[in-house]
XYZ file of C-alpha atoms in Angstrom:
701
model
C -0.036 0.029 0.123
C 1.310 3.403 -0.790
C 1.165 6.379 1.397
C 0.803 9.379 -0.023
C 1.019 12.762 1.679
C -0.281 16.505 0.314
C 1.296 19.861 1.853
C -0.295 22.929 1.640
C 0.727 26.375 2.621
C -1.390 29.232 3.196
C -1.127 32.381 1.340
C -2.948 35.858 0.798
C -3.979 35.075 -2.540
C -7.826 34.096 -2.051
C -8.673 33.066 -5.765
C -5.975 30.647 -6.787
C -5.595 29.108 -3.150
C -9.565 28.189 -3.531
C -8.325 26.421 -7.043
C -5.816 24.675 -5.362
C -7.838 23.643 -2.439
C -10.359 22.304 -4.892
C -7.846 20.070 -7.148
C -6.425 18.557 -3.719
C -9.601 17.493 -2.336
C -10.428 16.040 -6.115
C -7.329 14.050 -5.847
C -7.849 12.832 -2.245
C -11.099 11.687 -3.307
C -9.604 9.477 -6.548
C -6.957 8.137 -4.374
C -9.138 6.809 -2.206
C -11.651 5.266 -4.741
C -8.100 3.260 -6.299
C -6.928 2.063 -2.338
C -10.540 1.009 -2.214
C -10.256 -1.155 -5.239
C -6.684 -2.438 -4.971
C -7.910 -3.664 -1.245
C -10.866 -5.752 -2.732
C -8.870 -7.205 -5.537
C -7.065 -10.458 -4.243
C -3.188 -10.251 -4.949
C -0.833 -13.221 -4.489
C 2.974 -13.456 -3.881
C 3.621 -17.269 -3.767
C 6.505 -18.395 -2.051
C 7.434 -22.409 -2.028
C 10.381 -23.836 -0.819
C 10.794 -27.464 -0.456
C 7.359 -28.013 -0.558
C 5.400 -31.005 -1.363
C 3.645 -30.646 -4.871
C 0.598 -32.225 -3.626
C 0.549 -29.284 -0.778
C 1.597 -27.223 -3.472
C -1.636 -27.862 -5.474
C -3.642 -27.789 -2.464
C -2.806 -24.335 -1.293
C -3.001 -23.263 -5.181
C -6.715 -24.735 -5.428
C -7.812 -23.280 -1.965
C -6.685 -19.741 -2.751
C -8.418 -20.140 -6.433
C -11.491 -22.133 -5.149
C -11.114 -25.015 -7.545
C -11.388 -28.470 -6.650
C -8.063 -30.578 -7.636
C -7.743 -33.975 -8.147
C -4.332 -35.305 -8.057
C -3.106 -38.471 -10.181
C -1.227 -40.915 -7.485
C 1.663 -40.631 -10.122
C 2.339 -36.601 -9.329
C 5.175 -36.756 -6.824
C 7.724 -34.386 -5.855
C 9.010 -31.360 -4.295
C 8.497 -27.600 -5.598
C 10.964 -24.763 -5.283
C 9.493 -21.363 -6.537
C 9.307 -18.037 -5.560
C 7.501 -14.811 -7.063
C 9.054 -11.206 -6.000
C 5.703 -9.662 -7.939
C 2.321 -9.276 -6.564
C 0.359 -11.681 -8.895
C -3.660 -11.046 -9.865
C -5.791 -14.172 -10.017
C -5.381 -15.104 -13.354
C -1.505 -14.330 -13.321
C -1.370 -16.648 -10.085
C -3.212 -19.209 -12.062
C -0.792 -19.164 -15.176
C 1.874 -19.254 -12.476
C 0.691 -22.543 -11.190
C 0.275 -23.843 -14.770
C 3.693 -22.819 -15.323
C 5.028 -24.791 -12.723
C 3.346 -27.883 -13.228
C 4.659 -27.640 -16.997
C 8.241 -27.490 -15.660
C 7.755 -30.588 -13.256
C 6.647 -32.643 -16.349
C 2.591 -32.563 -15.195
C -0.527 -30.610 -16.559
C -3.479 -29.426 -15.447
C -7.179 -30.326 -17.351
C -10.083 -28.387 -16.283
C -13.460 -29.796 -16.295
C -16.783 -28.158 -17.223
C -17.921 -28.570 -13.558
C -15.038 -26.497 -12.356
C -13.027 -29.513 -11.264
C -9.154 -29.561 -12.104
C -7.376 -32.846 -12.744
C -3.555 -32.845 -12.247
C -2.082 -35.841 -14.560
C 1.119 -36.610 -15.889
C 2.234 -34.620 -19.516
C 2.454 -37.597 -21.480
C -1.040 -38.775 -20.230
C -2.950 -35.275 -20.828
C -3.098 -35.863 -24.694
C -5.684 -38.821 -24.042
C -8.006 -37.027 -21.373
C -10.691 -34.771 -22.004
C -9.029 -31.828 -22.908
C -11.044 -28.915 -24.054
C -11.398 -28.050 -28.030
C -10.863 -24.202 -28.718
C -11.103 -22.259 -31.775
C -10.027 -18.788 -32.934
C -12.401 -16.960 -30.590
C -10.763 -18.615 -27.692
C -7.608 -20.016 -28.333
C -6.684 -20.364 -24.859
C -3.252 -19.135 -23.025
C -0.214 -20.084 -21.435
C 0.446 -23.682 -20.395
C -3.166 -24.139 -20.610
C -3.832 -27.795 -22.209
C -6.113 -27.603 -25.388
C -6.841 -29.040 -28.968
C -7.434 -27.484 -31.716
C -8.849 -28.365 -35.197
C -6.573 -26.613 -38.285
C -8.338 -26.554 -41.783
C -5.431 -26.384 -44.666
C -6.605 -25.267 -47.948
C -3.486 -24.978 -50.226
C -1.126 -27.549 -49.276
C -1.518 -31.144 -48.020
C -1.201 -32.199 -44.711
C 0.612 -35.315 -45.014
C 3.585 -33.243 -46.148
C 3.315 -30.822 -43.457
C 2.725 -32.635 -40.565
C 6.354 -33.982 -40.175
C 7.458 -30.752 -39.885
C 5.004 -29.847 -37.419
C 5.988 -32.601 -35.296
C 9.846 -31.584 -34.847
C 8.271 -28.478 -33.274
C 5.736 -30.363 -30.828
C 6.513 -31.914 -27.628
C 5.738 -35.331 -28.781
C 7.276 -37.041 -25.793
C 5.211 -34.973 -23.258
C 1.396 -33.634 -23.546
C 1.933 -32.874 -27.324
C 0.576 -34.632 -30.384
C 0.110 -33.565 -33.770
C -2.254 -35.975 -36.439
C -3.330 -35.419 -39.805
C -6.690 -36.404 -41.361
C -5.995 -36.567 -45.229
C -9.952 -36.927 -46.549
C -10.657 -33.349 -44.955
C -6.945 -32.433 -45.156
C -7.002 -31.145 -41.646
C -4.592 -31.169 -38.702
C -6.043 -32.081 -34.978
C -2.946 -29.946 -32.655
C -3.065 -31.282 -28.891
C -0.350 -29.503 -26.342
C -0.351 -26.514 -24.319
C -2.087 -23.225 -25.563
C 1.175 -21.248 -26.334
C 2.905 -24.339 -28.297
C -0.665 -24.936 -30.102
C -1.405 -21.013 -31.042
C 2.590 -20.950 -32.299
C 2.073 -24.265 -34.496
C -1.463 -22.567 -35.896
C 0.786 -19.205 -36.786
C 3.178 -21.064 -38.673
C 0.477 -23.128 -40.505
C -0.977 -19.924 -41.665
C 2.116 -18.584 -42.926
C 2.829 -22.004 -44.862
C -0.647 -22.444 -46.293
C -0.679 -19.789 -48.958
C -1.814 -20.445 -52.575
C 0.752 -20.063 -55.205
C 0.489 -18.894 -58.749
C -1.504 -21.668 -59.913
C -2.487 -20.722 -63.481
C -3.998 -22.627 -66.520
C -1.599 -22.516 -69.434
C -3.484 -24.166 -72.688
C -0.845 -24.833 -75.345
C -1.901 -25.885 -79.047
C 0.094 -28.177 -81.106
C 0.544 -28.323 -84.724
C 2.240 -31.243 -85.445
C 2.627 -33.821 -82.645
C -0.006 -35.277 -80.864
C -1.378 -34.188 -77.593
C -1.539 -37.723 -75.753
C 1.898 -38.641 -76.937
C 3.453 -34.991 -75.847
C 1.748 -35.709 -72.211
C 2.991 -39.239 -71.980
C 6.946 -38.181 -72.713
C 6.373 -35.172 -70.353
C 4.783 -37.372 -67.669
C 7.546 -39.919 -68.226
C 10.025 -37.273 -67.222
C 8.453 -35.886 -64.125
C 7.744 -39.251 -62.862
C 11.527 -40.092 -63.125
C 12.484 -36.967 -61.196
C 10.095 -37.952 -58.489
C 12.122 -41.070 -57.118
C 14.252 -41.290 -53.995
C 16.398 -38.439 -53.306
C 14.887 -36.196 -55.902
C 14.758 -32.819 -54.093
C 12.045 -31.442 -56.641
C 9.087 -29.810 -54.412
C 5.774 -31.071 -55.055
C 4.298 -27.491 -56.012
C 6.694 -27.347 -58.560
C 5.661 -30.733 -60.322
C 2.903 -29.526 -63.085
C -0.252 -31.225 -63.826
C -0.525 -31.892 -67.480
C -3.811 -32.794 -69.299
C -4.344 -33.909 -73.195
C -7.395 -32.654 -74.708
C -7.763 -34.684 -78.107
C -10.772 -32.650 -79.443
C -8.243 -29.377 -79.888
C -5.203 -31.273 -79.879
C -3.983 -29.169 -76.972
C -2.160 -29.456 -73.912
C -3.209 -27.765 -70.952
C -0.771 -27.252 -68.084
C -1.617 -26.381 -64.418
C 1.201 -25.489 -61.609
C 3.484 -22.619 -60.279
C 4.738 -20.061 -63.184
C 8.165 -21.532 -63.394
C 6.988 -24.926 -63.820
C 4.369 -24.122 -66.592
C 7.329 -22.077 -68.178
C 9.483 -25.137 -68.493
C 6.735 -27.446 -69.691
C 6.049 -24.578 -72.296
C 9.364 -24.508 -73.627
C 9.709 -28.270 -73.904
C 6.418 -28.949 -75.727
C 7.726 -26.095 -78.278
C 10.963 -27.919 -79.078
C 9.260 -31.141 -79.471
C 5.957 -29.740 -81.440
C 8.272 -29.911 -84.777
C 6.935 -30.770 -88.304
C 8.669 -34.500 -89.477
C 10.897 -34.326 -92.109
C 9.258 -37.023 -94.108
C 5.368 -36.709 -95.150
C 4.717 -39.977 -93.782
C 4.899 -41.024 -89.925
C 4.872 -44.930 -88.426
C 3.373 -45.495 -84.765
C 3.621 -48.522 -83.216
C 0.036 -48.770 -80.491
C 0.837 -51.192 -77.762
C -2.934 -52.468 -76.587
C -3.544 -53.018 -73.076
C -7.252 -54.652 -73.017
C -8.408 -54.510 -76.640
C -7.721 -57.315 -79.469
C -5.534 -55.549 -81.930
C -7.107 -57.514 -84.871
C -10.482 -56.203 -84.055
C -9.221 -52.925 -84.208
C -7.887 -53.051 -87.446
C -11.270 -52.990 -89.015
C -12.538 -50.207 -87.067
C -9.454 -47.914 -87.624
C -9.525 -48.845 -91.467
C -13.088 -47.829 -91.848
C -12.621 -44.445 -89.848
C -9.884 -43.753 -91.548
C -11.752 -44.226 -94.995
C -14.315 -41.978 -93.832
C -11.723 -39.221 -92.883
C -10.002 -39.411 -96.112
C -13.667 -39.009 -98.103
C -13.962 -36.198 -95.935
C -10.480 -34.526 -96.546
C -11.002 -34.995 -100.514
C -14.628 -33.240 -100.260
C -12.442 -30.324 -99.056
C -10.618 -27.718 -101.334
C -9.565 -25.261 -98.628
C -6.737 -27.276 -96.998
C -3.720 -27.695 -99.028
C -2.775 -30.850 -97.362
C -5.827 -32.712 -98.048
C -5.252 -32.697 -101.424
C -2.475 -34.487 -101.212
C -2.810 -38.386 -101.697
C -2.472 -39.997 -98.488
C -1.113 -43.508 -98.089
C -2.233 -45.106 -94.994
C -1.457 -48.703 -93.751
C -2.919 -50.053 -90.697
C -1.643 -53.384 -89.402
C -1.780 -55.789 -86.408
C 1.012 -57.434 -84.988
C -0.324 -60.528 -82.845
C 2.617 -61.542 -81.006
C 2.620 -58.038 -79.066
C -1.103 -57.076 -79.670
C 0.024 -53.905 -81.130
C -1.118 -51.852 -83.799
C 1.462 -50.577 -86.847
C 0.205 -47.338 -88.646
C 1.832 -45.488 -90.992
C -0.274 -42.020 -91.760
C 0.232 -38.279 -92.021
C 0.513 -36.668 -88.546
C -3.310 -35.034 -88.576
C -4.259 -38.628 -89.434
C -2.115 -40.018 -86.724
C -3.934 -38.048 -84.077
C -7.552 -38.848 -85.134
C -6.503 -42.546 -85.086
C -4.791 -42.229 -81.951
C -7.753 -40.745 -80.589
C -10.145 -43.591 -81.538
C -7.770 -45.972 -79.908
C -7.436 -44.310 -76.728
C -11.091 -44.469 -76.485
C -11.575 -48.401 -77.865
C -8.441 -49.905 -75.632
C -10.146 -49.200 -72.568
C -10.919 -51.747 -69.434
C -14.094 -53.977 -70.129
C -16.412 -54.560 -67.629
C -17.147 -58.097 -66.348
C -20.002 -60.107 -65.530
C -20.628 -62.508 -62.880
C -23.803 -64.386 -63.560
C -25.245 -66.867 -60.890
C -28.100 -68.737 -61.711
C -30.349 -70.618 -59.122
C -32.737 -73.312 -60.481
C -35.129 -75.185 -58.144
C -37.478 -78.235 -59.390
C -39.859 -79.818 -57.345
C -41.535 -82.925 -58.777
C -44.121 -85.142 -56.727
C -45.863 -88.100 -57.934
C -48.376 -90.215 -56.305
C -49.898 -93.377 -57.669
C -52.442 -96.061 -56.562
C -52.890 -99.153 -58.528
C -55.471 -102.109 -57.514
C -56.740 -105.186 -59.835
C -57.885 -108.712 -59.239
C -57.201 -111.197 -62.497
C -58.612 -115.097 -62.606
C -58.018 -117.925 -64.202
C -59.841 -121.272 -64.965
C -58.748 -124.261 -66.683
C -62.074 -124.611 -68.950
C -63.793 -121.168 -68.319
C -61.228 -118.971 -69.479
C -59.743 -115.661 -67.625
C -59.925 -112.052 -66.965
C -57.039 -109.677 -68.087
C -56.247 -106.347 -67.259
C -53.205 -104.288 -68.754
C -53.288 -101.609 -66.701
C -51.394 -103.470 -63.950
C -47.487 -104.484 -63.438
C -48.041 -107.826 -64.535
C -50.915 -110.044 -66.636
C -52.206 -113.142 -65.272
C -51.475 -114.779 -69.111
C -47.817 -113.948 -69.188
C -47.391 -115.156 -65.505
C -49.050 -118.335 -66.312
C -46.933 -118.775 -69.679
C -43.683 -118.408 -67.869
C -44.844 -120.701 -65.026
C -45.645 -123.639 -67.345
C -42.728 -122.854 -69.372
C -40.437 -123.085 -66.048
C -41.533 -126.738 -65.351
C -39.178 -129.095 -66.814
C -40.129 -132.094 -69.186
C -41.023 -135.352 -67.716
C -38.770 -138.253 -68.524
C -39.658 -140.942 -71.249
C -38.588 -144.460 -72.206
C -38.562 -145.196 -75.939
C -38.224 -148.892 -77.231
C -36.927 -149.257 -80.909
C -35.898 -152.373 -83.461
C -32.629 -152.286 -84.794
C -31.323 -153.492 -88.170
C -30.960 -157.161 -86.648
C -34.826 -157.016 -85.420
C -33.668 -156.875 -81.887
C -35.742 -154.415 -79.728
C -33.606 -151.392 -78.245
C -35.032 -149.299 -75.000
C -33.849 -145.444 -74.376
C -34.650 -143.861 -71.375
C -34.637 -140.077 -71.638
C -34.410 -138.201 -67.601
C -36.598 -135.452 -66.424
C -35.693 -132.296 -67.471
C -34.260 -129.518 -65.164
C -36.846 -126.559 -64.076
C -35.973 -123.474 -66.059
C -37.614 -120.012 -64.235
C -35.810 -117.713 -66.611
C -39.091 -116.465 -68.175
C -40.811 -116.237 -65.129
C -38.258 -114.262 -63.311
C -38.410 -111.736 -66.058
C -42.204 -111.319 -65.741
C -42.221 -111.010 -62.095
C -39.332 -108.554 -62.130
C -41.826 -106.259 -63.535
C -44.164 -106.275 -60.702
C -44.505 -103.644 -58.237
C -46.027 -103.227 -54.982
C -48.024 -106.503 -53.371
C -48.865 -109.551 -55.560
C -50.072 -112.633 -54.834
C -51.793 -115.392 -56.279
C -54.632 -118.245 -55.417
C -54.928 -121.744 -56.917
C -57.747 -124.182 -56.146
C -57.901 -127.295 -58.742
C -58.761 -125.548 -61.754
C -59.321 -122.153 -60.423
C -56.432 -119.442 -60.024
C -56.200 -115.785 -59.472
C -54.014 -112.773 -59.095
C -54.217 -109.738 -56.937
C -51.840 -106.947 -57.537
C -51.811 -103.914 -55.122
C -49.120 -101.194 -55.130
C -49.003 -97.185 -54.112
C -46.362 -95.142 -55.255
C -45.198 -91.547 -53.465
C -41.975 -90.285 -55.423
C -40.616 -87.103 -54.444
C -37.567 -85.264 -56.184
C -36.256 -81.826 -55.862
C -33.245 -80.400 -57.991
C -31.623 -77.328 -56.811
C -28.667 -76.114 -58.791
C -26.738 -72.919 -58.444
C -24.323 -72.739 -61.399
C -22.369 -69.232 -61.691
C -19.943 -68.073 -64.496
C -18.080 -64.964 -65.196
C -17.704 -63.072 -68.695
C -16.397 -59.983 -70.228
C -18.993 -57.392 -71.429
C -20.567 -58.248 -75.054
C -18.611 -62.150 -74.865
C -20.563 -65.374 -74.978
C -20.087 -67.765 -72.157
C -20.682 -71.186 -72.170
C -21.413 -73.394 -68.888
C -22.376 -77.203 -68.616
C -22.390 -79.769 -65.680
C -23.487 -83.137 -66.613
C -22.796 -86.231 -68.452
C -22.563 -87.499 -72.090
C -25.320 -90.360 -72.656
C -24.997 -92.322 -76.017
C -27.973 -92.489 -78.155
C -28.385 -95.331 -81.019
C -28.791 -93.533 -84.374
C -29.097 -96.721 -86.643
C -27.609 -100.182 -86.987
C -27.516 -103.035 -89.694
C -27.800 -106.614 -88.247
C -29.072 -109.892 -89.998
C -27.776 -112.983 -91.045
C -27.183 -112.055 -94.374
C -25.072 -108.953 -93.579
C -21.318 -109.984 -93.163
C -20.492 -106.325 -91.585
C -23.025 -105.481 -88.855
C -22.835 -102.320 -87.121
C -24.259 -99.632 -84.827
C -23.910 -96.018 -85.063
C -24.076 -94.270 -81.586
C -23.862 -90.497 -81.097
C -23.540 -88.730 -77.553
C -25.998 -86.108 -76.081
C -25.206 -83.486 -73.457
C -27.719 -84.139 -70.709
C -27.396 -81.770 -67.799
C -27.341 -78.362 -66.452
C -26.399 -75.858 -69.470
C -26.083 -72.038 -69.357
C -24.999 -69.850 -72.211
C -25.216 -66.367 -71.837
C -24.185 -63.119 -73.341
C -24.115 -60.178 -71.196
C -24.156 -56.452 -72.566
C -23.318 -53.582 -69.674
C -25.354 -50.403 -70.447
C -24.712 -47.236 -69.039
C -25.241 -47.217 -65.579
C -26.070 -50.126 -63.511
C -28.423 -51.690 -66.144
C -27.300 -55.241 -67.808
C -28.780 -57.015 -70.681
C -28.448 -60.734 -70.966
C -28.996 -63.012 -73.658
C -29.828 -66.394 -71.902
C -29.965 -70.038 -73.096
C -30.629 -72.289 -69.920
C -31.333 -75.940 -70.002
C -31.888 -78.531 -67.664
C -32.058 -81.925 -68.866
C -32.068 -85.452 -67.497
C -32.498 -89.379 -68.545
C -35.844 -90.748 -67.536
C -35.437 -94.276 -68.860
C -35.377 -96.382 -71.602
C -38.386 -96.945 -74.592
C -38.823 -99.545 -76.779
C -36.669 -97.721 -79.007
C -34.093 -96.002 -77.197
C -33.927 -94.144 -73.995
C -35.923 -90.707 -73.370
C -34.783 -87.539 -72.087
C -36.552 -85.031 -69.822
C -35.665 -81.507 -71.222
C -36.532 -78.053 -69.886
C -35.254 -75.238 -71.996
C -35.385 -71.304 -71.548
C -34.373 -68.621 -74.377
C -34.722 -65.151 -73.713
C -33.353 -61.623 -73.466
C -33.842 -59.686 -70.238
C -32.890 -56.362 -68.532
C -31.585 -56.502 -65.033
C -30.016 -54.106 -62.322
C -26.242 -54.815 -61.110
C -26.911 -57.293 -58.175
C -30.994 -57.861 -58.675
C -32.116 -61.049 -59.069
C -34.969 -61.456 -61.647
C -36.951 -64.779 -62.725
C -36.273 -66.044 -66.212
C -39.120 -68.383 -66.343
C -41.251 -71.025 -64.356
C -43.364 -74.052 -65.090
C -46.265 -75.529 -63.214
C -47.244 -78.637 -64.522
C -50.231 -80.688 -62.754
C -51.114 -84.218 -64.533
C -53.866 -86.446 -63.092
C -54.608 -89.747 -64.673
C -57.041 -92.308 -63.862
C -57.241 -95.760 -65.727
C -60.286 -98.412 -65.269
C -60.596 -101.711 -67.086
C -63.091 -103.980 -66.049
C -65.669 -106.563 -66.894
C -69.142 -105.294 -68.302
C -71.868 -105.674 -65.831
C -69.503 -107.715 -63.494
C -67.162 -105.062 -62.918
C -70.428 -102.739 -61.631
C -71.495 -104.841 -59.030
C -71.267 -102.987 -55.722
C -68.003 -104.625 -53.587
C -67.679 -107.883 -55.663
C -67.324 -105.845 -58.714
C -63.559 -105.409 -57.515
C -62.810 -108.958 -58.055
C -64.004 -107.805 -61.876
C -61.998 -104.759 -62.870
C -58.463 -103.047 -61.952
C -57.871 -99.317 -61.159
C -54.766 -97.017 -61.667
C -54.772 -93.532 -60.582
C -51.585 -91.369 -61.176
C -51.098 -87.565 -59.873
C -48.104 -85.780 -61.303
C -46.965 -82.325 -60.060
C -43.849 -80.363 -61.502
C -42.628 -77.252 -60.436
C -39.774 -75.456 -62.409
C -38.296 -71.836 -61.365
C -35.209 -70.151 -62.727
C -33.671 -67.374 -61.184
C -30.861 -65.109 -62.335
C -28.377 -62.213 -60.626
C -25.738 -60.417 -62.620
C -22.997 -58.550 -60.726
C -20.778 -55.663 -62.753
C -17.161 -56.109 -62.284
C -15.497 -53.111 -63.210
C -12.357 -53.319 -61.147
C -9.581 -56.120 -59.890
C -10.729 -55.336 -56.146
C -14.135 -56.388 -56.784
C -13.151 -59.292 -58.561
C -10.661 -60.128 -56.006
C -13.453 -59.652 -53.150
C -15.729 -62.068 -55.291
C -13.310 -64.396 -55.963
C -12.118 -64.552 -52.089
C -15.468 -64.931 -50.807
C -16.216 -67.716 -53.337
C -12.901 -69.418 -52.164
C -13.692 -69.082 -48.225
C -17.144 -70.620 -49.030
C -15.589 -73.626 -50.429
C -12.523 -73.678 -47.274
C -15.113 -73.187 -44.667
C -17.229 -76.584 -45.871
C -13.944 -78.173 -46.218
C -13.219 -77.240 -42.376
C -16.580 -78.636 -41.336
C -16.513 -81.650 -42.981
C -12.949 -82.335 -41.450
C -14.248 -81.213 -38.080
C -17.148 -83.869 -38.499
C -14.695 -86.659 -39.766
C -14.951 -89.692 -41.210
C -16.182 -93.167 -39.700
C -13.796 -95.332 -41.505
C -11.307 -93.162 -42.669
C -8.418 -90.727 -41.079
C -8.953 -87.148 -40.866
C -5.583 -86.413 -42.561
C -6.363 -87.690 -45.651
C -9.303 -85.417 -46.219
C -8.757 -82.212 -48.592
C -8.141 -78.831 -47.371
C -7.573 -75.760 -49.309
C -4.772 -73.718 -48.153
C -5.402 -70.021 -46.774
C -6.813 -67.189 -49.002
C -3.849 -65.229 -50.242
C -3.747 -63.064 -52.987
C -0.370 -61.685 -52.845
C 2.646 -63.309 -54.862
C 5.564 -63.900 -52.820
C 8.747 -63.380 -55.179
C 11.873 -66.049 -54.364
C 14.629 -64.136 -52.678
C 17.291 -63.018 -55.200
C 20.868 -64.377 -55.278
C 22.346 -61.718 -53.277
C 19.878 -61.928 -50.509
C 19.962 -65.766 -50.545
C 23.774 -65.581 -49.781
C 23.247 -62.629 -47.222
C 20.770 -65.102 -45.727
C 23.226 -68.232 -45.493
C 26.107 -66.534 -44.416
C 24.138 -64.740 -41.422
C 22.682 -68.154 -40.564
C 26.518 -69.642 -40.731
C 27.682 -66.906 -38.331
C 25.141 -67.078 -35.834
C 25.547 -71.053 -35.904
C 29.153 -70.364 -35.402
C 28.535 -68.155 -32.737
C 26.311 -70.565 -30.804
C 28.834 -73.404 -30.842
């Protein structure tokens, strides 16, 4: 507190004495107001010698009326003294400075609670995020997000990390998609880094310059310049990124567009001017190596384009160069898949533009088909056939076996009885020959009974006989196939899973033919899929499909019969969408009844004189299709990986279940998916590895 004393002396000059007295009174009153304000404002003069840092934190918290939470790792003694009176704000900054010197930091929460932790732990704590309006000050821990507009954060962050305390509470992180930098640390350090970023992040002279070519091709010119710049960007190259220009070819105007710094643009412009010179000869020969297209297919297209350009140039009389005769040669080199073109420079530029637009990566299409066929068949057959040796018999052909065939086969199966024959020889003497009984042969009976299904039994009583046949059939079948095929856009693909069935197409037999033979043709039976995709603009795919499902149903009197279901159509589908190609629902109900007139109509007893057969068949066939457009190698790799892992997972499941009669070691198992090609080591790497292993073994010995 300052004491001020005012001395006054009395004089005879009344006017100026009154004025002096008034000024003194005013000064005394003002000094009293200032003194009162100083007494009300809190001032601190900190002095800590050999004080435990926890005690120092408690004293500061008590003076500032803040709740301090101290980490158990905060330990040590403090030696610090201030010779000046500090205000409350200055006192708090003094507190933060002391903590920062001793390797600790204060993290202030929203509820007026301050956490005292180590510097290296502060970056992961709840540090407040500040902006330009309230950037913080001193050693206060803050986080700040800075947007960079003119330079890349990937190149700027390594420089900023050298100026930040990475070992302590500082941290510098970049986020490339938004081109922003996140800074964490004390407010003083963060604000200093922000000022550095603002000075570095300045837009340069990024103008655009258009260079029109007269003789050379814009695409070829850009390729040459980019190859030169690419060579200067390797390891050890000292060319800054902003000095590397961006070059684009405009084939429509045959111009080169350059964007970048002024010196970079001038360097490119000078190079282009030197390369854009007229050729000494009237003709020019270029070799174009194709990446995706087939050279033989492009020859016809380019020949047609050159003829159109030639016809158009002949009709123009204003151009001097067009009046000359042009010799154009376009040839394909199959071994290297390249085009060799000889033509005038302007013609070469036009053909080059066509080649560039046609030689692009064509999309591929994965077609996945689902074929579902459900077949159900129910049948009931009941019949009675009787026989009498003198009165005749009843026979019905809608059963499995007739009574006449069974009776004939049974009689034929009995062997012939033995006989004794007496003859007279030439001398008149009797000769007796005894023939033994023949053996029974039931081959024919077995063939007849082999066609019987269900229950069949017979009754024989004297001259009467009867056969009762009863059968009930129930057939259920389900065919589920999921064929898939991948093909290039506008290229036909063919897929078949099945077998080749031999079918007799002709034969020549007989006793009079010395060279009998049979001609056999093989027919494909199974699941066939033939598809030609056409990828349209966007996500649409046009599919020309031939789908066939065939199977062998059985043998007929001539040859075998084949069941065949075929779909041939053209559909439009979106990428990844499932469409139905077609469906067939077939219901077949048949009832066959054979009976003896009048007798078969008698209630109850009429069943002894008739045979009934009922059959119900129902078939459902549905075909679904899903196309997937594959435009890049990444998607193809993901699809292949999923299919591969599906098969491997199924093999793992079978291996876990095991086989009862075989060892699990013999079960096949695909290796893990790995699409990276591991090249063998070079000779130098092999020798170095061998020497190191040899030296290691010698040290161990």
